Coordinates of C-alpha atoms in Angstrom, one line a residue:
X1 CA -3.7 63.2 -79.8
X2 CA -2.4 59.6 -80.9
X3 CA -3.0 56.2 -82.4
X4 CA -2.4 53.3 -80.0
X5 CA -4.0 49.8 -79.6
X6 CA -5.0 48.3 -76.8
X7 CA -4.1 44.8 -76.1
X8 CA -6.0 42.3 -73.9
X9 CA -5.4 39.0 -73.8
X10 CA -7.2 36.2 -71.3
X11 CA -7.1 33.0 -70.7
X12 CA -9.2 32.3 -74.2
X13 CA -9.1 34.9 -76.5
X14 CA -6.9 38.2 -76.7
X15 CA -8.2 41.4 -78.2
X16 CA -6.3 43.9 -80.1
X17 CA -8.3 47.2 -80.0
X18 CA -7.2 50.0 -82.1
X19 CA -7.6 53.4 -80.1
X20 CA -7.4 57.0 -81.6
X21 CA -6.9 60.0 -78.8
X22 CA -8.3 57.3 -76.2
X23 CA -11.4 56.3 -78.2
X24 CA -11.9 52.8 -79.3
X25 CA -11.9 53.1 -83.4
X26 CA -12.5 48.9 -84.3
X27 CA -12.8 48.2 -87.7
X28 CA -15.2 45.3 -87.0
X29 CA -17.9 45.3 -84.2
X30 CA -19.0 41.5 -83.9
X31 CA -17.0 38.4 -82.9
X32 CA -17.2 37.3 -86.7
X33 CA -16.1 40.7 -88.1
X34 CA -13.1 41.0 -85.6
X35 CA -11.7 37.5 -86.0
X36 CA -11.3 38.4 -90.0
X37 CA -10.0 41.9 -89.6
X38 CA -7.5 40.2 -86.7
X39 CA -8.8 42.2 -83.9
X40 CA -9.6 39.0 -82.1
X41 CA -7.3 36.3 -81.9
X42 CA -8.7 33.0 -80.5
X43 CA -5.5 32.4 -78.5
X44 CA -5.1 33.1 -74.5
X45 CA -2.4 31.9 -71.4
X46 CA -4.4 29.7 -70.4
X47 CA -7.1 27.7 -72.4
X48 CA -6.1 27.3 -75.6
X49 CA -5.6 23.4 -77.1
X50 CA -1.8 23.3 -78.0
X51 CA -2.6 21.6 -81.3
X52 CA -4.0 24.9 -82.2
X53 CA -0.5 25.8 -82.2
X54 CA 1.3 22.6 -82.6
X55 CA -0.5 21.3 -86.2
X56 CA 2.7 18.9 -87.0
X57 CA 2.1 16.9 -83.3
X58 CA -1.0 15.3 -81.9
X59 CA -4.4 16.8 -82.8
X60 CA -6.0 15.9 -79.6
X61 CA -6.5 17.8 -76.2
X62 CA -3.3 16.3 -74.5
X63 CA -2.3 20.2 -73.0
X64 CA -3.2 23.9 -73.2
X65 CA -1.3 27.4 -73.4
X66 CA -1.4 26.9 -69.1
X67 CA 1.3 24.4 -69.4
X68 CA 3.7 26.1 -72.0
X69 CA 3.5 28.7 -69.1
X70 CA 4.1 26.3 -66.5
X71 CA 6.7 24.5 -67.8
X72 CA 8.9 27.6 -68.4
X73 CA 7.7 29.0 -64.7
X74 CA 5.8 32.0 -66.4
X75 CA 2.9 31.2 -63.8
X76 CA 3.4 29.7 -60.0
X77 CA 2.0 26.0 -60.0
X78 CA -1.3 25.9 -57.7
X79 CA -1.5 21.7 -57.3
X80 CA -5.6 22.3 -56.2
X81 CA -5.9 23.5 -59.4
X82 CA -6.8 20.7 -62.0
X83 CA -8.7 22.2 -64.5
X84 CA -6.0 21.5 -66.9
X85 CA -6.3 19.2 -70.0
X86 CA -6.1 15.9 -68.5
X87 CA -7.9 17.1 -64.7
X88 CA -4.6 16.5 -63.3
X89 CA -2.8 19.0 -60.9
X90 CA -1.2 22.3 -62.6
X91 CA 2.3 21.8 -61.3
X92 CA 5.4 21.9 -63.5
X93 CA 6.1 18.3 -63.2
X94 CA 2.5 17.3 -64.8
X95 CA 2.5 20.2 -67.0
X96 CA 6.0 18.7 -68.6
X97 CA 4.0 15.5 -68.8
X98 CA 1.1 17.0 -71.0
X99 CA 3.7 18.5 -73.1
X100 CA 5.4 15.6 -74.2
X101 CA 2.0 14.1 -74.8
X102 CA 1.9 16.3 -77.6
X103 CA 4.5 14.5 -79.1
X104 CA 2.6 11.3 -78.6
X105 CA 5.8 10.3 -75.8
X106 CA 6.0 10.2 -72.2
X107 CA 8.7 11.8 -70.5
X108 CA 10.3 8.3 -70.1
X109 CA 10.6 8.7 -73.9
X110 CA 12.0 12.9 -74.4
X111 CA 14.2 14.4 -71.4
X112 CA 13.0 17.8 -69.7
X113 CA 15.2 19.5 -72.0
X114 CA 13.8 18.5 -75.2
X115 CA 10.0 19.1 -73.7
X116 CA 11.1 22.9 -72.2
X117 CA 12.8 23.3 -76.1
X118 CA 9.1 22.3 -77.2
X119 CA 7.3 24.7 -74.7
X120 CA 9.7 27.1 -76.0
X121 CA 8.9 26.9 -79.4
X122 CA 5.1 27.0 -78.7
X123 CA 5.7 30.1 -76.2
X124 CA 6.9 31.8 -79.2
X125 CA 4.0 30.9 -81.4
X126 CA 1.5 32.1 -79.0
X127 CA 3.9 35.1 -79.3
X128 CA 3.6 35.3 -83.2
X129 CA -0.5 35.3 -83.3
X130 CA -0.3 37.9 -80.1
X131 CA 2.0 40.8 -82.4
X132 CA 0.1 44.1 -82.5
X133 CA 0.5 46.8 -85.2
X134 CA 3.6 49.4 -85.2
X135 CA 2.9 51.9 -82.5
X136 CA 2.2 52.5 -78.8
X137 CA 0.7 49.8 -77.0
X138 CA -1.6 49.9 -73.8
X139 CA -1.5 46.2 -71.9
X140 CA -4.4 44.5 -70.3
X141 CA -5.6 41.5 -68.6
X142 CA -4.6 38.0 -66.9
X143 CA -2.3 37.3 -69.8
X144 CA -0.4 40.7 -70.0
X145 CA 2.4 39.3 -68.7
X146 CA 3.0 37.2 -72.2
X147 CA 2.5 40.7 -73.9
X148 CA 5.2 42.2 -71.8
X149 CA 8.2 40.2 -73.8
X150 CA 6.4 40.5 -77.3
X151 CA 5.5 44.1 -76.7
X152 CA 9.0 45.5 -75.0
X153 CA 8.1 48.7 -75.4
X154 CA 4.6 48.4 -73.4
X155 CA 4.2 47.5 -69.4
X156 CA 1.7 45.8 -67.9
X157 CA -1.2 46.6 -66.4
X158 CA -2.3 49.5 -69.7
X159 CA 0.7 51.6 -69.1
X160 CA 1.8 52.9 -72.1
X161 CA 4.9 53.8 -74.1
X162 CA 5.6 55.7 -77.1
X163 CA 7.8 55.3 -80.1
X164 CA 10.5 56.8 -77.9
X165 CA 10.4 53.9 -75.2
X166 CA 9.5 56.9 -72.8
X167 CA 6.7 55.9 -70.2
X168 CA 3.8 58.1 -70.8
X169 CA 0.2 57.5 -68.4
X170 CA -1.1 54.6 -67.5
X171 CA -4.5 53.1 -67.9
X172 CA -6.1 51.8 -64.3
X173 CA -6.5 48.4 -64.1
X174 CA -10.2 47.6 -64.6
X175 CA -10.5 51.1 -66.1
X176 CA -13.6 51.2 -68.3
X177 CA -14.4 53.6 -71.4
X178 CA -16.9 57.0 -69.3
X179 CA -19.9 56.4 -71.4
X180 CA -19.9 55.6 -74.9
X181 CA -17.2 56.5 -77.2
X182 CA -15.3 58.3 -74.3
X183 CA -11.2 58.1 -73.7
X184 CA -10.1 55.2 -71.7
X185 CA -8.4 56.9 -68.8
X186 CA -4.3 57.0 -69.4
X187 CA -4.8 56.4 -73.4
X188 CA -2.6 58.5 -75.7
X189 CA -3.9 61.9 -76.1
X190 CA -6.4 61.9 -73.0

């Protein structure tokens, strides 16, 4: 038997889930509910504005949580992919280019150190909102790669490990709850 919470985090939103002996036990049930008690944070790898995290730089949609990643080679660049912030190709190069944006410059204006020492700093903001509660930690979705420095103790992928940095099961990937209010599969306790 055990407390963990699960943590999933997307390309929009990430959702801390507290489980007790593999059961879902949320204090809130609706969107509105869990964004107060902070069981859904409105940050992800992917989507999310960096103003969001960046207040003191431009409050406009120059780049997203995708080019922090980028820029620091968290994720591969796919140059067919431009649904970035400004349509433009996700490749390092234009990612750094977004980035400096967000300091109303150009990178004629701030060398590639000073824009990876920004992309830094906002990595480890996204970091800050991401922190789940003392305990054992199960890691899920696209994103649980960001999880996997904030959480040390946790692994990818919903394996789990306990106070004693010992790995314990692991949850599938995909793995879904058997019926309502059953164990997740690989959850403490189960």
């Amino acid at each position: 038997p055990g407390r963990c919470t699960l943590l999933d985090i997307g390309t929009t939103t990430t959702d801390l889930i507290p489980l007790t002996d593999g059961v879902p036990s949320p204090v809130a049930r609706t969107d509105v509910g869990r964004l107060s008690s902070g069981e859904l944070v409105y940050h992800g790898w992917r989507r999310t504005p960096l103003c969001a995290l960046y207040p003191e730089g431009a409050a406009e949609l120059f780049a997203t949580t995708l080019d922090v990643c980028l820029a620091l080679g968290l994720v591969p660049e796919d140059p067919a992919d431009t649904d970035t912030a400004d349509g433009q190709p996700a490749t390092r190069s234009c990612a750094l280019r977004r980035l400096a944006r967000m300091r109303c410059a150009s990178l004629e204006e701030l060398t590639e150190a000073e824009v990876l020492d920004l992309a830094r700093i906002l990595h480890g903001r996204l970091l800050s909102r991401l922190k789940p509660p003392e305990g054992p930690v199960l890691l899920s979705g696209s994103g649980s790669f960001l999880l996997e420095s904030a959480c040390p103790g946790a692994a990818a992928g919903g394996a789990w490990r306990g106070p004693d940095g010992r790995r314990r099961k692991s949850l599938r990937p995909g793995a879904q709850p058997r019926g309502r209010g059953a164990p997740l599969a690989g959850a403490p306790g189960v």
